[in-house]
XYZ file of C-alpha atoms in Angstrom:
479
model
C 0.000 0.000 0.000
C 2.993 2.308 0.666
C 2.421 3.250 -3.647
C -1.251 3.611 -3.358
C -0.997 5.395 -0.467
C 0.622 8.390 -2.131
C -1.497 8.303 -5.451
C -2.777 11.648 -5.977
C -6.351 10.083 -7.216
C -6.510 7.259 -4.634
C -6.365 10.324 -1.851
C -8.389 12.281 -3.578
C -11.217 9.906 -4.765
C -11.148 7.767 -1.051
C -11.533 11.579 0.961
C -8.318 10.960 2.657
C -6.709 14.163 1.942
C -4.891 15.532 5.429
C -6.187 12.949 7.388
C -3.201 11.019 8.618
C -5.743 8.500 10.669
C -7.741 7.355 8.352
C -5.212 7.043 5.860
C -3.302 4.347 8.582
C -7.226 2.897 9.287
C -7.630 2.084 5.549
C -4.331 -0.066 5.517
C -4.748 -1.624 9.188
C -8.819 -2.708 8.517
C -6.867 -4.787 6.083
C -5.747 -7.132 9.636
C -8.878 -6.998 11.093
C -9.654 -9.236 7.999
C -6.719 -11.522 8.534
C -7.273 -12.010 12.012
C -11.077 -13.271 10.943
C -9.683 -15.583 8.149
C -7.562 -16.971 10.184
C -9.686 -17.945 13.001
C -11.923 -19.610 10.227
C -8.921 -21.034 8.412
C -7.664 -22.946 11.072
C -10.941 -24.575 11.790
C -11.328 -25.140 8.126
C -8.119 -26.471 7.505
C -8.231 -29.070 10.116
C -11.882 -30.252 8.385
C -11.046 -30.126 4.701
C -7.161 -30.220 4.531
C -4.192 -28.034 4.079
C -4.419 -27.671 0.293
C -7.906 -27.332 0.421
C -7.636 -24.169 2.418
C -4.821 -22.611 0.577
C -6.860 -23.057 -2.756
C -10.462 -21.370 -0.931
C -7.997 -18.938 0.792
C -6.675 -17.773 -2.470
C -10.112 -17.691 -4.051
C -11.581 -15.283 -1.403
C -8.170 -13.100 -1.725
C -9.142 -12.711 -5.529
C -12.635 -11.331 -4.920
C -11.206 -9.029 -2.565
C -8.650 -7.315 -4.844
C -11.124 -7.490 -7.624
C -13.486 -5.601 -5.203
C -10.301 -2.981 -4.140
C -9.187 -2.637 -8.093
C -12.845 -1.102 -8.479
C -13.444 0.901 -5.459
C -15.076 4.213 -5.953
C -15.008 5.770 -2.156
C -13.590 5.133 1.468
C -16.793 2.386 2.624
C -15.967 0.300 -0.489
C -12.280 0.242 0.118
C -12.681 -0.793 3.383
C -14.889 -3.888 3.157
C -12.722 -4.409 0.166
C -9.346 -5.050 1.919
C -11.199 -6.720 5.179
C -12.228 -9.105 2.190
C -8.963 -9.543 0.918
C -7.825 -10.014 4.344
C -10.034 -13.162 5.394
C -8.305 -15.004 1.930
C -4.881 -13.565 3.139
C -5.544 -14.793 6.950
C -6.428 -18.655 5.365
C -2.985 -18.113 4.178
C -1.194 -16.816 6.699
C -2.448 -19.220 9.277
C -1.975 -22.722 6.971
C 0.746 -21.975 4.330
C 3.681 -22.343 7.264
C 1.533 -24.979 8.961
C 1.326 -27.042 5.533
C 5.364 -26.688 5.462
C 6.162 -27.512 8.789
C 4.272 -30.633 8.845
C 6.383 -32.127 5.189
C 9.538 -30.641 5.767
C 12.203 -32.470 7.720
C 12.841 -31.519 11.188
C 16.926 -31.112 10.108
C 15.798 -28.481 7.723
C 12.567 -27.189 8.286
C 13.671 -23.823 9.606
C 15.385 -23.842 5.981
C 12.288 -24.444 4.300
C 10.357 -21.704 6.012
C 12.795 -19.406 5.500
C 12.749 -19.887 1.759
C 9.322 -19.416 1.912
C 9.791 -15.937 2.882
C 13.065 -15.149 0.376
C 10.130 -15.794 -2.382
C 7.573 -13.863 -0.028
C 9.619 -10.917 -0.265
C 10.278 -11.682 -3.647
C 6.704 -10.838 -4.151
C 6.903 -7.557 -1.822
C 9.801 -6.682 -4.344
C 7.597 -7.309 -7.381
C 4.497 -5.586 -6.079
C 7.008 -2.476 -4.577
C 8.996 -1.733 -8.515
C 5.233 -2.093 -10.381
C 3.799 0.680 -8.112
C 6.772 2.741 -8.761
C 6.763 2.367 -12.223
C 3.078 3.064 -12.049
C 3.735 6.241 -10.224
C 4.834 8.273 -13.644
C 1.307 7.769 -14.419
C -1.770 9.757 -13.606
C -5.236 9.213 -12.770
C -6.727 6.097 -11.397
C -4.739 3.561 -13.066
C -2.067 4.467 -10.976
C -3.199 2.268 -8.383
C -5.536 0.270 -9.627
C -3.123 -1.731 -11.179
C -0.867 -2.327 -9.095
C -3.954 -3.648 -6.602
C -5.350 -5.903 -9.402
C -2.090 -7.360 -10.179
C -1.628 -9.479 -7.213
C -4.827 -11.423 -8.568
C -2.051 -13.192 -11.245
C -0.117 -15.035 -8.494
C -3.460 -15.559 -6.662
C -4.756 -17.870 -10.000
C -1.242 -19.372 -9.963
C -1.454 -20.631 -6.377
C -4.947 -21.805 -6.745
C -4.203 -23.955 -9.554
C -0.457 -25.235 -8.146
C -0.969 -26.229 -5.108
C -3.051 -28.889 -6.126
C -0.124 -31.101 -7.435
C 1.292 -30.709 -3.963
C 0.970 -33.456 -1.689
C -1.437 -33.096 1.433
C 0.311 -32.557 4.849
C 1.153 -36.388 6.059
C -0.163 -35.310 10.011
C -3.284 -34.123 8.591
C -4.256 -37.122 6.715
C -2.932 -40.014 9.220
C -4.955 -37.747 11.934
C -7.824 -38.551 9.395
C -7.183 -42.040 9.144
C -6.282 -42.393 6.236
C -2.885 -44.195 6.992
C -2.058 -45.263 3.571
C -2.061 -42.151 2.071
C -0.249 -41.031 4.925
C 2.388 -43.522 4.729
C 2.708 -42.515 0.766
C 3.487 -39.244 1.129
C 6.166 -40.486 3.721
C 7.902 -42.556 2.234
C 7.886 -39.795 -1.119
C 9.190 -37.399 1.758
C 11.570 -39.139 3.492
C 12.074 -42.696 1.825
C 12.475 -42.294 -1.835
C 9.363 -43.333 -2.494
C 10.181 -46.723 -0.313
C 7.497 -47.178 2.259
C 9.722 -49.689 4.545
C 12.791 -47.283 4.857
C 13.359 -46.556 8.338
C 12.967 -43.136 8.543
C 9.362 -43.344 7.353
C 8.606 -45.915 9.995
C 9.796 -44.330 12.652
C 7.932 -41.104 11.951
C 4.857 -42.476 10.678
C 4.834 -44.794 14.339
C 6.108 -41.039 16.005
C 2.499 -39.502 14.394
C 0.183 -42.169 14.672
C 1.650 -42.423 18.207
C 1.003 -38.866 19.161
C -1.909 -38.590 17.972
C -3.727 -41.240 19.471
C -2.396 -39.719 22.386
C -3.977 -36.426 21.684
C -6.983 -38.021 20.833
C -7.346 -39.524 25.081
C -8.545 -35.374 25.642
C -10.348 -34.588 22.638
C -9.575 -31.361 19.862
C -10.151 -28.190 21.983
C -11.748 -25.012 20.535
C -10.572 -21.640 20.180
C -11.277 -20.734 23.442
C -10.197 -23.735 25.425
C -6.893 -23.394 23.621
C -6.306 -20.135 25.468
C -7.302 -21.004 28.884
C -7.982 -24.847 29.849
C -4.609 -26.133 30.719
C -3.646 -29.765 30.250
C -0.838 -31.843 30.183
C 0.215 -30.271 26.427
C 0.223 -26.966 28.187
C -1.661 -25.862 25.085
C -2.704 -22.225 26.660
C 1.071 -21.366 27.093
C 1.912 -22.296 23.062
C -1.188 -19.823 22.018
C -0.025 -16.709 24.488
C 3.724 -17.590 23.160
C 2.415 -17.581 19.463
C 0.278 -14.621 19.707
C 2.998 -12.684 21.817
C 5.907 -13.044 19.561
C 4.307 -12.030 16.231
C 2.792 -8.866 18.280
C 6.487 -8.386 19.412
C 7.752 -8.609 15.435
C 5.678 -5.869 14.633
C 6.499 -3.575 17.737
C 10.283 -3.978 16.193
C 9.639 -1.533 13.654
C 9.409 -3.609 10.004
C 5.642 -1.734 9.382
C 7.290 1.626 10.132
C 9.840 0.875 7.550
C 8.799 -1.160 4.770
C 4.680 0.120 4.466
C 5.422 3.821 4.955
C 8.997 3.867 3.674
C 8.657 7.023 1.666
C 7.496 9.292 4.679
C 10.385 7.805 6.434
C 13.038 8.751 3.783
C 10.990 11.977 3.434
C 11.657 12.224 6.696
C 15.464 11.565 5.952
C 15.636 14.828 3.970
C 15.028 13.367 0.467
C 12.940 14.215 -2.450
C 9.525 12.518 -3.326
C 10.776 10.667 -6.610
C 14.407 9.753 -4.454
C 12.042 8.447 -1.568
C 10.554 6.319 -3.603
C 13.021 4.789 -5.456
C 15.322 4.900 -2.114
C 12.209 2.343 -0.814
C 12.265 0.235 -3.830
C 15.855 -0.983 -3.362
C 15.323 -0.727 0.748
C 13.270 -3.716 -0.344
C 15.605 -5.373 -2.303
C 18.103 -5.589 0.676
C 15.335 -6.780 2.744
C 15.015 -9.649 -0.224
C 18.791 -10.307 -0.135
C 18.434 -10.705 4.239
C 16.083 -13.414 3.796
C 18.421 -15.824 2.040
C 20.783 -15.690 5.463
C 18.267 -17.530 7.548
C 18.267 -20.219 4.882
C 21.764 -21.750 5.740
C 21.682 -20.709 9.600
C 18.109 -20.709 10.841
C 18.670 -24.763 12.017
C 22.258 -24.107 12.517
C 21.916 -21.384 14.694
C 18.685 -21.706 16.333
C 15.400 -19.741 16.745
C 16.515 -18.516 20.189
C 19.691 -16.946 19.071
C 18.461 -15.777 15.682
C 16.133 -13.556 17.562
C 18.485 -12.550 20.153
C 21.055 -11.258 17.613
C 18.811 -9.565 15.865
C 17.223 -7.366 18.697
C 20.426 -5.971 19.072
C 21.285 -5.161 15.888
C 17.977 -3.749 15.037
C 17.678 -1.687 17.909
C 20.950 -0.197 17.495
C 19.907 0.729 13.789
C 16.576 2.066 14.421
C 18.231 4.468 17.310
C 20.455 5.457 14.866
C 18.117 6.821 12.592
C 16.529 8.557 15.379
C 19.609 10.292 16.254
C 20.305 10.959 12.784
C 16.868 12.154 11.471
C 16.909 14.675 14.731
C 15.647 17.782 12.880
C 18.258 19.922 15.082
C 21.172 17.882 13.519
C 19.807 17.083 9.907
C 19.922 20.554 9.343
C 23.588 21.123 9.861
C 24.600 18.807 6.961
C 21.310 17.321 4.850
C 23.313 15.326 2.766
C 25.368 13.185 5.012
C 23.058 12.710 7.904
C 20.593 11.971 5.657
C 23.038 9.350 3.815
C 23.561 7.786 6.930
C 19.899 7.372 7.913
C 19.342 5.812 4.736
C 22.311 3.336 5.283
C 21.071 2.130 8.523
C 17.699 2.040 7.740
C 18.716 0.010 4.940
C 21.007 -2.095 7.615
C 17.883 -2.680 9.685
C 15.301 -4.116 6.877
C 18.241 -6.361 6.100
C 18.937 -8.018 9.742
C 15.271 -8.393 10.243
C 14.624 -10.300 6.615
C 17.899 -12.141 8.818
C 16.220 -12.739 12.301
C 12.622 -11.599 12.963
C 10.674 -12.282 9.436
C 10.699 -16.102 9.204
C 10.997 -17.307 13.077
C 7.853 -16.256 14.492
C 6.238 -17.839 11.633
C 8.123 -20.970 11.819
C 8.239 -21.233 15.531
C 4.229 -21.767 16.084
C 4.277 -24.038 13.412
C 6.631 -26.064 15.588
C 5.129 -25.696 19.325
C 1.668 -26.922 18.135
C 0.347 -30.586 18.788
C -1.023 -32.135 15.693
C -4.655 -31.741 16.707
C -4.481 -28.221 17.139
C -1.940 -26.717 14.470
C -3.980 -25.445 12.051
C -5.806 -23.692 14.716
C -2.076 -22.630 16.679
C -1.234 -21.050 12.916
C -4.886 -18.954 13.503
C -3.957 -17.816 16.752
C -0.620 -17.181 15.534
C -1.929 -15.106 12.638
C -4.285 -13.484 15.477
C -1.240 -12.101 16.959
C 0.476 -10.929 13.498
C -3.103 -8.942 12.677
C -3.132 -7.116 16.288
C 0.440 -6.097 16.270
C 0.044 -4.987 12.397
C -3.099 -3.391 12.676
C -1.849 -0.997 15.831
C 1.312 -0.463 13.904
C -0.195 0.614 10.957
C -2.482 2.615 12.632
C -0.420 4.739 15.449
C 2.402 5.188 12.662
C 1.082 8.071 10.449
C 0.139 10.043 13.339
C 3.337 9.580 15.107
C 5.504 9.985 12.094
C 3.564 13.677 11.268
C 3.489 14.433 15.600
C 7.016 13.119 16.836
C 9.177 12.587 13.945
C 12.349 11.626 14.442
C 11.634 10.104 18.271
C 9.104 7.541 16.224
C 12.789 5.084 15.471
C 14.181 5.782 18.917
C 10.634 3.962 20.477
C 10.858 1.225 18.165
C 13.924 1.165 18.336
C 13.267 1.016 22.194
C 11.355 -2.034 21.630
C 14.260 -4.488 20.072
C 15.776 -3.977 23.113
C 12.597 -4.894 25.447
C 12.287 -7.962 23.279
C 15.729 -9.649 24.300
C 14.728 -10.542 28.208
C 10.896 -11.777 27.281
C 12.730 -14.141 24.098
C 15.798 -15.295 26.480
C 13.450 -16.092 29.066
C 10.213 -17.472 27.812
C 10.761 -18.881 24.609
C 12.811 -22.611 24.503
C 14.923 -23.633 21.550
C 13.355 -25.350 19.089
C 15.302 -26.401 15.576
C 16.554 -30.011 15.444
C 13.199 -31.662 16.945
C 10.738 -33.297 15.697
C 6.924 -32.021 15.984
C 5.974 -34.870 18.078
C 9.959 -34.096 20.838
C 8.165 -30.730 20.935
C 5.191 -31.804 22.377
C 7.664 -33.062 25.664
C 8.888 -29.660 25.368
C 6.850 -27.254 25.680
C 4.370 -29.494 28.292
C 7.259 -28.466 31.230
C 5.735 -26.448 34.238
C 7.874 -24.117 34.274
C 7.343 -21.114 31.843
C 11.327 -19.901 32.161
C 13.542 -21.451 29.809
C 16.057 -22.609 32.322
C 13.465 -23.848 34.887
C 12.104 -25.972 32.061
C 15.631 -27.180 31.044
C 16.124 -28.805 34.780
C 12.551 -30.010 34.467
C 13.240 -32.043 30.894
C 16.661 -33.552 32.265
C 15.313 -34.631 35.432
C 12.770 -36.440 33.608
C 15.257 -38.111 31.646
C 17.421 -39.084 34.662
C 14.059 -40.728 35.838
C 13.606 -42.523 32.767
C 10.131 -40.599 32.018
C 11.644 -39.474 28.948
C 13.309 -41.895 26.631
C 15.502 -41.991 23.734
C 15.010 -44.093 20.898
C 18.746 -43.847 19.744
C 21.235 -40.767 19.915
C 20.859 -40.422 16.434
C 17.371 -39.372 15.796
C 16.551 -38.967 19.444
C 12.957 -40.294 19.079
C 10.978 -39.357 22.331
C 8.671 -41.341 24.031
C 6.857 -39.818 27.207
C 5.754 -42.790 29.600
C 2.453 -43.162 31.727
C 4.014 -41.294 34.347
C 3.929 -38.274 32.491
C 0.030 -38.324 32.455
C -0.389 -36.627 35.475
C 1.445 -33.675 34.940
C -0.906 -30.849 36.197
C -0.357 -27.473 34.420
């Protein structure tokens, strides 16, 4: 939205003309609708499948930028991108579910993160056709660009269908066989015997018969009846870190990225173009995470980049100060540009793909596609108040708009480093064991997982895949 947003007739024709408000309303209504999708998403994807749900996800997202490529006031545009939101929250809430569940445990924070190198591929696309648009006048402006993201919308609907159903989903539907097929495809070559496909299709089937003792829990029992899964403490984790992702600035950034380099001391047409290749380094940060996301860890990943995004976003603070911009335009203005550049790029490193990946991970098979919803729940609040308080605070407090965000990298480090275990080299069924601890500090849970090993309530299968098994005893663990 950041080219629509400064269309000329878009402004004029929606009545948003000095009106900094509504101008941030327009874009955040759009979350409102993804936090409604998902919610029904995640139901619907745990009746009618993963693919399923991607291909009636992407069907509603087409009627919705149909209905915003022909808006004709403010009411229309509105219910328009709410629209568009509910396909976009179906989405949001299965697409990393769908790839957590077939990728490999070893490399599953790999495939996630590839997922958003292409995402931002897209953001790149959608960013360089709205500039190019902008030499043009009148309502084609940007009513192309919003119609143009119906093309990968028909290409989605019709490709995912020659990808094969999530394995979980279908053995947690009985159907074993085809379960077992898409296993052994996975993991085996196509051989459904090879050990590695019998070990995880026993894991699943395992797992989810013990789900199954305590029933599928609803939206609301997910938040607040505790069992022995600990379920409530995955959903406030889920929801809490993707509200914390958006409180570290990207929206700021990346959706309103002209007013910021505005801000910066540049020229309209330089602003713009400065934002087009802002998002190209924020492409290029993505394909980090792809080699060191399972190396390195989800705890660290965020860790590191806390720091170094809080540093940057303080630095354009300092460096956007009116008092000091003044005294030499040019090169404080260069060097606001350069970190703000520096900080798109470490968080398409750190804070884009984990807390997409990491609710994927927490979530017990029975409740995953509903743990993406409430993940996606948490994405839509934090966006929707970002998008919202940003205008005004941009045209109110300037400069002092990075050094708060800025402010909250840094609040982020002790709530990650104390709340939030390690998750990469485990399979969905050893996180279960996990994250059902007491204890909700990391290092209290730690002490609780080894001494339930040193009792023998936690087994190994072998060192090598480290198989879990959690024994009767562990069935009356009281949350």
């Amino acid at each position: 939205m950041s080219g629509v947003n400064i269309s000329p007739d878009y402004v004029q024709i929606m009545g948003l003309e000095s009106n900094e408000a509504l101008l941030g309303g327009v874009v955040a209504v759009y979350y409102a609708g993804t936090l409604i999708g998902a919610l029904i998403g995640g139901w619907v994807g745990d009746k009618i499948g993963r693919i399923r749900t991607i291909i009636l996800g992407s069907v509603i997202a087409m009627v919705g930028a149909a209905l915003q490529t022909s808006a004709q006031n403010i009411a229309w545009m509105v219910c328009s991108r709410i629209i568009t939101g509910v396909g976009t929250g179906h989405l949001n809430a299965i697409v990393p579910v769908w790839s957590a569940e077939t990728s490999h445990h070893k490399s599953r924070g790999a495939m996630l993160a590839m997922e958003f190198t292409l995402n931002i591929f897209g953001v790149v696309v959608a960013y360089w056709l709205a500039y190019g648009m902008s030499f043009l006048e009148g309502g084609i402006r940007w009513r192309f660009p919003i119609a143009f993201q119906i093309i990968p919308l028909i290409v989605l609907a019709f490709g995912i269908s020659i990808f094969p159903e999530s394995p979980r989903w279908l053995l947690k539907k009985g159907r074993n066989e085809e379960g077992l097929d898409i296993l052994a495809a996975l993991r085996g070559n196509g051989d459904p015997s090879h050990p590695d496909v019998v070990r995880e299709y026993n894991d699943i089937l395992t797992t989810i018969k013990e789900e199954e003792k305590e029933g599928e829990p609803g939206y609301i029992s997910m938040l607040f009846k505790y069992d022995k899964l600990n379920i409530p403490r995955r959903v406030h984790l889920s929801v809490w870190l993707q509200i914390i992702q958006e409180l570290t600035g990207i929206g700021v950034i990346t959706v309103y990225a002209p007013q910021v380099f505005a801000s910066a001391g540049f020229s309209t047409s330089t602003s713009q173009l400065l934002s087009g290749v802002n998002n190209v380094t924020y492409m290029i940060g993505t394909l980090l995470p792809v080699f060191t996301l399972d190396r390195w860890g989800r705890r660290f990943t965020l860790l590191y980049g806390a720091v170094a995004q809080g540093i940057s976003l303080i630095l354009v603070a300092v460096l956007t100060k009116p008092e000091i911009m003044a005294t030499n335009p040019a090169a404080y203005g260069s060097g606001a540009t350069f970190f703000i550049f520096m900080y798109t790029c470490l968080f398409g490193m750190t804070w884009l793909s984990v807390p997409w990946l990491y609710p994927c991970e927490i979530f017990p098979t029975k409740v995953r596609a509903k743990g993406g919803a409430w993940n996606v729940v948490g994405w839509s609040i934090g966006n929707a108040l970002v998008m919202e308080i940003t205008p005004p605070m941009i045209a109110g407090i300037g400069w002092i708009t990075f050094l708060i965000f800025g402010a909250f990298n840094f609040l982020a480090i002790p709530v990650v480093y104390a709340l939030y275990p390690e998750t990469s080299n485990k399979t969905l069924e050893e996180l279960d064991v996990v994250f059902s601890t007491r204890s909700l500090l990391v290092w209290n849970a730690e002490k609780e997982l080894a001494e339930k090993r040193k009792n023998g309530e936690i087994e190994y299968h072998d060192e090598k895949h480290k198989s879990l098994d959690v024994n009767e005893s562990s069935k009356d663990f009281n949350a």
